[in-house]
C-alpha positions as a printed Julia matrix, in Angstrom:
204×3 Matrix{Float64}:
  0.04    0.27   -0.05
  1.29    2.9    -0.87
  1.98    5.58    2.55
  3.68    7.8     3.89
  5.39    7.25    7.12
  7.42   10.21    8.55
  7.9    13.56    6.99
 10.42   15.85    9.21
 11.96   19.02    8.68
 15.45   18.57   10.69
 18.62   20.45   11.2
 21.37   19.36    9.37
 24.34   21.83   10.38
 25.39   19.78   13.39
 26.24   16.1    14.51
 24.29   14.54   15.62
 21.04   16.38   13.79
 18.26   17.74   15.1
 14.31   17.75   14.51
 12.88   20.82   14.32
  9.59   19.47   13.21
  8.14   16.21   12.54
  4.77   13.98   12.17
  4.34   10.4    12.19
  1.82    8.45   10.73
  2.84    4.96   13.11
 -0.97    3.57   12.78
  0.26    0.55    9.72
  2.13   -1.03   13.73
  0.36   -2.57   15.88
  0.66   -0.53   19.32
  3.64   -2.46   21.23
  6.02   -1.02   18.36
  5.12    1.37   17.66
  7.18    3.83   19.34
 10.31    1.52   18.24
  9.82    2.28   15.13
  9.2     5.93   16.05
 12.66    5.64   17.26
 14.75    3.74   14.2
 12.33    6.57   11.53
 14.09    9.4    13.52
 17.25    7.56   14.48
 17.73    6.71   10.84
 16.31   10.17    9.52
 19.43   11.83   11.47
 21.69   10.16   10.01
 20.23   10.81    6.75
 19.83   13.86    6.81
 24.13   14.43    8.13
 24.63   12.56    4.89
 23.17   15.04    2.51
 25.09   17.37    1.38
 23.36   20.68    0.89
 21.74   21.07   -2.36
 21.62   18.02   -3.25
 18.73   15.38   -3.25
 19.07   11.42   -2.76
 16.66    8.57   -1.7
 18.2     5.64    0.23
 15.56    2.27    0.19
 15.76    0.28    3.39
 13.84   -2.95    3.37
 10.15   -2.39    2.23
 10.81    1.97    2.95
 12.36    4.38    0.57
 13.78    7.71    2.75
 13.56   10.52    0.42
 15.79   13.88    1.34
 16.74   17.26   -0.1
 19.02   19.05    1.91
 19.04   22.83    1.8
 22.02   25.44    2.01
 20.35   26.57    5.22
 21.48   24.05    7.29
 17.85   22.51    7.05
 16.79   18.68    5.19
 13.72   17.61    4.86
 13.21   13.85    5.13
  9.61   12.25    3.7
  9.76    8.54    4.94
  7.73    5.97    2.77
  6.27    2.93    1.53
  8.85    1.81   -1.56
  5.87    2.17   -4.36
  5.68    6.35   -3.21
  6.62    8.06   -6.64
 10.28    9.99   -6.17
  9.69   12.76   -7.88
  5.96   13.83   -5.87
  8.05   12.8    -2.33
 10.86   14.7    -3.07
  7.81   18.16   -5.32
  6.66   17.99   -1.57
  9.68   18.19    0.07
 10.72   21.5    -1.79
  7.23   22.68   -0.55
  7.83   22.12    3.05
 10.94   23.38    3.16
 10.53   26.6     1.82
  7.06   27.26    3.48
  9.17   26.07    6.51
 12.12   28.45    5.69
  9.23   31.45    5.19
  8.05   30.98    8.36
 11.13   30.02   10.24
 14.41   32.19    8.98
 17.73   30.34   10.23
 18.37   32.86   12.81
 15.37   30.69   14.88
 16.85   27.51   14.72
 20.11   28.49   14.69
 20.84   27.89   18.48
 22.64   24.26   18.97
 19.13   23.63   21.21
 16.63   24.23   19.17
 13.94   21.47   17.96
 12.85   18.36   19.5
 14.73   16.85   22.42
 16.2    20.43   22.7
 13.82   24.04   23.46
 11.04   22.35   21.48
  9.6    21.33   18.38
  9.71   25.36   15.69
  5.75   25.09   15.31
  4.89   23.53   11.68
  0.62   22.85   11.51
  0.86   22.34    7.5
  3.39   19.47    8.76
  0.46   17.24    9.96
 -1.76   18.04    6.84
  0.12   17.21    4.15
  1.46   13.9     6.38
 -2.47   13.5     5.53
 -3.07   14.86    2.23
  0.05   13.44    0.19
 -1.23   10.17    1.44
 -2.86    9.76   -1.86
 -0.03   11.16   -4.39
 -2.18   11.71   -6.69
 -3.23   15.13   -4.55
  0.77   16.94   -5.62
 -0.41   17.18   -9.28
 -0.72   21.07   -8.4
  3.07   21.07   -7.1
  4.11   19.12  -10.2
  2.84   21.83  -11.85
  4.17   24.08   -9.92
  7.83   22.53   -9.83
  9.52   20.72  -13.0
 12.68   21.45  -12.97
 12.65   18.83  -10.7
 12.28   16.09  -13.9
 16.07   17.5   -14.19
 17.37   17.19  -10.86
 19.27   14.19  -10.2
 18.63   12.22   -7.01
 20.81    9.71   -6.14
 19.46    6.39   -5.71
 20.77    4.21   -2.18
 19.34    0.26   -1.86
 20.34    0.81    1.89
 20.78    2.95    4.92
 24.82    1.14    5.78
 25.2     2.39    1.79
 25.11    5.81    3.53
 27.28    5.53    6.76
 30.51    5.81    6.59
 33.06    3.84    6.16
 33.64    0.73    8.86
 30.4     2.4    10.67
 27.46   -0.3    10.76
 23.76   -0.61   11.51
 24.78   -1.78   15.21
 26.74    0.6    16.58
 24.54    3.35   15.46
 21.55    1.46   17.61
 24.17    1.31   20.52
 25.19    4.98   20.17
 22.48    6.69   19.64
 20.56    8.16   22.47
 16.95    8.53   20.33
 17.06    4.57   21.04
 14.87    3.6    23.9
 16.26    0.61   26.05
 12.49   -0.95   24.98
 14.16   -0.31   21.08
 17.63   -1.08   20.86
 16.21   -4.36   22.04
 13.6    -4.7    20.21
 16.43   -4.21   17.71
 18.05   -7.19   18.87
 15.55   -9.36   18.69
 14.93   -8.88   15.08
 18.46   -9.4    13.93
 18.02  -12.52   16.35
 14.54  -14.09   14.6
 15.71  -11.88   11.33
 12.69  -10.45   10.74
 11.29   -7.96    8.01
 12.43   -5.08   10.92
 16.32   -4.09   10.95
 13.81   -1.29   10.79
 12.82   -0.69    7.6
């Protein structure tokens, strides 16, 4: 089923990157695993946004999901996590729209502090994100965006097959899971159990 699970705007000119505003739709996961999936989405979104150069776009496929990322020169990146069958062009057009609107509402000075965002001084208000998450579950809603932003047809989007291909040489997902402050002990245990059972979820 075509769907968007996560839309976020992250401050990616610091390490670790910080979520400035986020909306998630975790309704497709059991209520026992939703928190863990949400934490993994946060961790991987930070990782992908940190490793996307300003002015570039990339898609990373991981299990049944695709991470669409667009990094702007203002020190922010937009991330959409979707099912594989969600059209990449639509996702990137939506990211352009979201980042344009976000930056017009929140200039760089509003998030220049390293503590700005979720986990710091608080998320920056951007209620439009919730509307976009609901509206663009159906990619055909993007027709108006497609008319306005045809230049994306010419934009090169780098496609990676896994999260590991984005990681730096010698870096492993297992190491990220251990080092991440975004994951609770329960999520780490969930990850280890999934690894042991060779389940569908190294998360995503």
